[in-house]
CSV table of C-alpha atoms in Angstrom, one decimal:
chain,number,residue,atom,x,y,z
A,1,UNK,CA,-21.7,14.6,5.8
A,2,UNK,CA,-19.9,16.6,3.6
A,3,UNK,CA,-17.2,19.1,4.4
A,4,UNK,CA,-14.9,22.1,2.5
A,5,UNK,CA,-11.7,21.0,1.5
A,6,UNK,CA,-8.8,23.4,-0.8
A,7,UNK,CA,-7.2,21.5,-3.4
A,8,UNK,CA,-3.9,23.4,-4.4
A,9,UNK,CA,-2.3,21.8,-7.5
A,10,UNK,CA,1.5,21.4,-8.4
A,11,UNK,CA,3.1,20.7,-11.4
A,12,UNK,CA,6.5,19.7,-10.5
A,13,UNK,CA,7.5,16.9,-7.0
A,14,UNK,CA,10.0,18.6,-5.9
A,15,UNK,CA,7.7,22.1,-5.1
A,16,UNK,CA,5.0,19.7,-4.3
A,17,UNK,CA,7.7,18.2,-1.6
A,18,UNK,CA,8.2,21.4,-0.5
A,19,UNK,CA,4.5,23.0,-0.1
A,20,UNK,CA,3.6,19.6,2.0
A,21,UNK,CA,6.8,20.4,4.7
A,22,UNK,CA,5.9,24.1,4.9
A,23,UNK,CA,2.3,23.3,5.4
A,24,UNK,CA,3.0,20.8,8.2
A,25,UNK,CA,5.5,23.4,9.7
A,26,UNK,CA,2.0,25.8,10.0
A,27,UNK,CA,0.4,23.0,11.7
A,28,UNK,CA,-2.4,22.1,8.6
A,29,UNK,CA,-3.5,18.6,8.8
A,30,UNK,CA,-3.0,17.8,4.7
A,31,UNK,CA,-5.9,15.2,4.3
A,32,UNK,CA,-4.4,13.7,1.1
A,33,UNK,CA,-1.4,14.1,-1.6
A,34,UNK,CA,-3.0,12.7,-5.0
A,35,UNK,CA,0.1,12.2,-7.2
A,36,UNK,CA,0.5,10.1,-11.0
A,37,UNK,CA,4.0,8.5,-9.6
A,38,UNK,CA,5.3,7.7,-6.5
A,39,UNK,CA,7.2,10.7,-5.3
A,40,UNK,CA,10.2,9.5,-2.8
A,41,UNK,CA,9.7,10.7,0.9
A,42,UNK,CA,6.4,12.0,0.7
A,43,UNK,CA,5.0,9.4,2.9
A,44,UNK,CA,7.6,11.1,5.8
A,45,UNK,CA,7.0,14.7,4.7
A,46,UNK,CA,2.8,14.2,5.5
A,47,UNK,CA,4.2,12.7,8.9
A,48,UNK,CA,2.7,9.5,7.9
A,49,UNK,CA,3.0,6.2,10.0
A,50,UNK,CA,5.4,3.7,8.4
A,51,UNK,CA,3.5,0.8,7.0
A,52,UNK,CA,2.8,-2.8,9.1
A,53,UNK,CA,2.6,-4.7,5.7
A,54,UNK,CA,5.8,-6.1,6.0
A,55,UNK,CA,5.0,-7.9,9.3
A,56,UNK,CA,2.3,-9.8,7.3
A,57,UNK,CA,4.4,-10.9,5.1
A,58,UNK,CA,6.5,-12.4,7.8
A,59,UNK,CA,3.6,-14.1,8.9
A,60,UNK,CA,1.9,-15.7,5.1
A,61,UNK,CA,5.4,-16.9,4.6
A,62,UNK,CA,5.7,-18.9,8.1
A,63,UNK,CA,2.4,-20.3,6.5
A,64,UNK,CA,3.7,-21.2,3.6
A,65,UNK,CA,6.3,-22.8,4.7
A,66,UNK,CA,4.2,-24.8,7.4
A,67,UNK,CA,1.9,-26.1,4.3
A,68,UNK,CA,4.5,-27.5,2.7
A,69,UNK,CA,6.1,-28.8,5.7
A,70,UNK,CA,2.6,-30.9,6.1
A,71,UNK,CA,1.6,-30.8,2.8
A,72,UNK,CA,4.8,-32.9,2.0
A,73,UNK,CA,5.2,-34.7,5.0
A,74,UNK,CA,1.7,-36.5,4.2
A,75,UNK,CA,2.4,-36.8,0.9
A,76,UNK,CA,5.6,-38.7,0.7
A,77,UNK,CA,5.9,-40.0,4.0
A,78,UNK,CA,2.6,-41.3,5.2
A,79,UNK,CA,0.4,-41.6,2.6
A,80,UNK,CA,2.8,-42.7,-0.7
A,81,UNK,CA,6.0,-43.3,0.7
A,82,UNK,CA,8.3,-43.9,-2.1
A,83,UNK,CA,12.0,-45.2,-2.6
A,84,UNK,CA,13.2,-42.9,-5.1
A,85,UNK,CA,16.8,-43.5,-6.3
A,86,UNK,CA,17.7,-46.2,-3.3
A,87,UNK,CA,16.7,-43.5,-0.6
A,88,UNK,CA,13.8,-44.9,1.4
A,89,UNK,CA,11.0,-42.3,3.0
A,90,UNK,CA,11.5,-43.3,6.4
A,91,UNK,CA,11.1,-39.9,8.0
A,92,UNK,CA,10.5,-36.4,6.7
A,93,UNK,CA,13.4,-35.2,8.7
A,94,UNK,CA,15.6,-37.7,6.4
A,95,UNK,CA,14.4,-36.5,3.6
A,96,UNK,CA,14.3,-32.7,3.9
A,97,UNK,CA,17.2,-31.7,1.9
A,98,UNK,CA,15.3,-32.8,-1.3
A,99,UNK,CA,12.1,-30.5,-0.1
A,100,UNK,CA,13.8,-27.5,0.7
A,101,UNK,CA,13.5,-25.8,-3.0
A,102,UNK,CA,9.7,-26.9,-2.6
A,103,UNK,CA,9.2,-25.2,1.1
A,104,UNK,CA,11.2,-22.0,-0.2
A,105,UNK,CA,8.7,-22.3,-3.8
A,106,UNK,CA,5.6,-22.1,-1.7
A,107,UNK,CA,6.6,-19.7,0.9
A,108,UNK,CA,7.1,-17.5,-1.4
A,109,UNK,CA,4.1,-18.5,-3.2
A,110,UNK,CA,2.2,-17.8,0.1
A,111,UNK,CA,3.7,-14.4,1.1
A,112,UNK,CA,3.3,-12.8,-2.7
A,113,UNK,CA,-0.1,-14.0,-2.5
A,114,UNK,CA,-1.6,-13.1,0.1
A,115,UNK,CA,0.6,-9.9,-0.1
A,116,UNK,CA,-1.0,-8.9,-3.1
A,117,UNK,CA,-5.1,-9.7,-1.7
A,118,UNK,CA,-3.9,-7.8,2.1
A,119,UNK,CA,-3.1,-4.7,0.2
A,120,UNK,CA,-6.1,-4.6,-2.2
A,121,UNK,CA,-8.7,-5.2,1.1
A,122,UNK,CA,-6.2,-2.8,3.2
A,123,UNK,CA,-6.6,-0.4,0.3
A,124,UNK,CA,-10.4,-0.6,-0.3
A,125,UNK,CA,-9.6,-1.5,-3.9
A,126,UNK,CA,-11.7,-3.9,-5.3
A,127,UNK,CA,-13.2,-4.4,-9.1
A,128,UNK,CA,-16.3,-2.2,-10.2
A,129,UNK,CA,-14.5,-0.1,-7.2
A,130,UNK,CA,-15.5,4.4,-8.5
A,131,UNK,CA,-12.0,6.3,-8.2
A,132,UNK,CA,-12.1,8.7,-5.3
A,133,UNK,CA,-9.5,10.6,-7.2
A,134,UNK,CA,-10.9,14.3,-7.3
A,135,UNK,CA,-9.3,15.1,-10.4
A,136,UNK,CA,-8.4,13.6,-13.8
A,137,UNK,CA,-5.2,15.9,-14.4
A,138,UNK,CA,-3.6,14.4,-11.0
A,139,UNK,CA,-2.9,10.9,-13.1
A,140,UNK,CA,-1.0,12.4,-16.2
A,141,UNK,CA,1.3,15.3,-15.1
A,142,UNK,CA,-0.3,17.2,-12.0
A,143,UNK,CA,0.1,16.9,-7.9
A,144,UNK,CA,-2.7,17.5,-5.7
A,145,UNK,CA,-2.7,18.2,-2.1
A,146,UNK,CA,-6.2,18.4,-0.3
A,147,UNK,CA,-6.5,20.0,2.9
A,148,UNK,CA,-9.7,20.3,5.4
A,149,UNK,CA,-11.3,23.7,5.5
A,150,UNK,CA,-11.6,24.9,9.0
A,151,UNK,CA,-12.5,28.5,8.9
A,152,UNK,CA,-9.4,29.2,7.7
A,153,UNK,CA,-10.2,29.4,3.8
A,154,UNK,CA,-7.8,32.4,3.2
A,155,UNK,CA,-5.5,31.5,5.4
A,156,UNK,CA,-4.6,28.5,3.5
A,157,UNK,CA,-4.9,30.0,0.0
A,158,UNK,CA,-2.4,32.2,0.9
A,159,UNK,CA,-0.2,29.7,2.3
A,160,UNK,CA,-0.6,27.5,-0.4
A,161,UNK,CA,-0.1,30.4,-3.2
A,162,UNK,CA,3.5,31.1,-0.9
A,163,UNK,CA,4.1,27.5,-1.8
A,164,UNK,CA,4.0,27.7,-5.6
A,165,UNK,CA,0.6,25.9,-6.4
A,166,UNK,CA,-0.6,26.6,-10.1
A,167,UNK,CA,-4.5,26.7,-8.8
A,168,UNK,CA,-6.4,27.0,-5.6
A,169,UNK,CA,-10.1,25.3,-5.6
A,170,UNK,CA,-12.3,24.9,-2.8
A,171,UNK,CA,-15.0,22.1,-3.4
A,172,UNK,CA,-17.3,19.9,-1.0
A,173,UNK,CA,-16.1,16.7,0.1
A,174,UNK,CA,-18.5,13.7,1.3
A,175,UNK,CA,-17.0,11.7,3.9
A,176,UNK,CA,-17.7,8.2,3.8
């Protein structure tokens, strides 16, 4: 199904910053911001929920550390015990102090990891993936911020002209 959206383009972050707070304050729903950097605060300005991503990390890096609890444990406990330096491998527990540099190497091998592949599937970015980016310009020196048409085309454009966008374009969007 495809729908009308206004793209209104910026040339500078701190007008784009700017347009995106006075177009919440008029009660617009701004679909997306398409920017070439990161622009600091945007994510609150668009009223955006603050990410999760975090708690997953939390939870690969428990993993991580419970593989190499086990991993080593089996290992050089129960399956190769071996008396390295005079200290015998009676019990993991004993012998932990030597491991810890391992379990802090793999939990943060675990976390990084799995980081990394959360965000890409989160993100919907895969190889072969086409760019939904709606315009070139938006990855060298230009901001866009797409809005959802709702009978309200001039309404917007003037809004968005108040704001200080360099050009106003209305195009169809396909949903997905």
């Amino acid at each position: 199904m495809a729908s009308k959206v206004i793209h209104a383009f910026y040339d500078d972050d701190d007008v784009l910053m700017l347009a995106v707070k006075k177009v919440k304050a008029a009660k617009h729903h701004i679909d997306e911001v398409y920017c070439p950097f990161p622009v600091h605060g945007l994510d609150k300005a668009m009223g955006l929920a603050p990410t999760r991503i975090a708690i997953t990390s939390f939870m690969y890096g428990c993993v991580g550390l419970a593989v190499s609890i086990l991993m080593m444990n089996y290992i050089m406990i129960e399956d190769w015990p071996q008396d390295i330096g005079g200290k015998p491998s009676f019990s993991y527990i004993e012998n932990m102090p030597a491991f810890v540099p391992i379990m802090f190497e793999l939990t943060v091998f675990f976390a990084a990891h799995l980081m990394v592949i959360t965000f890409y599937l989160r993100s919907r970015l895969w190889p072969f993936k086409e760019a939904e980016n709606p315009d070139v310009r938006t990855t060298d020196d230009h901001f866009l911020m797409e809005i959802e048409i709702h009978d309200n085309e001039q309404e917007l454009k003037d809004l968005l002209m108040e704001t200080g966008a360099v050009e106003i374009n209305v195009s169809e969007k396909n949903s997905h």
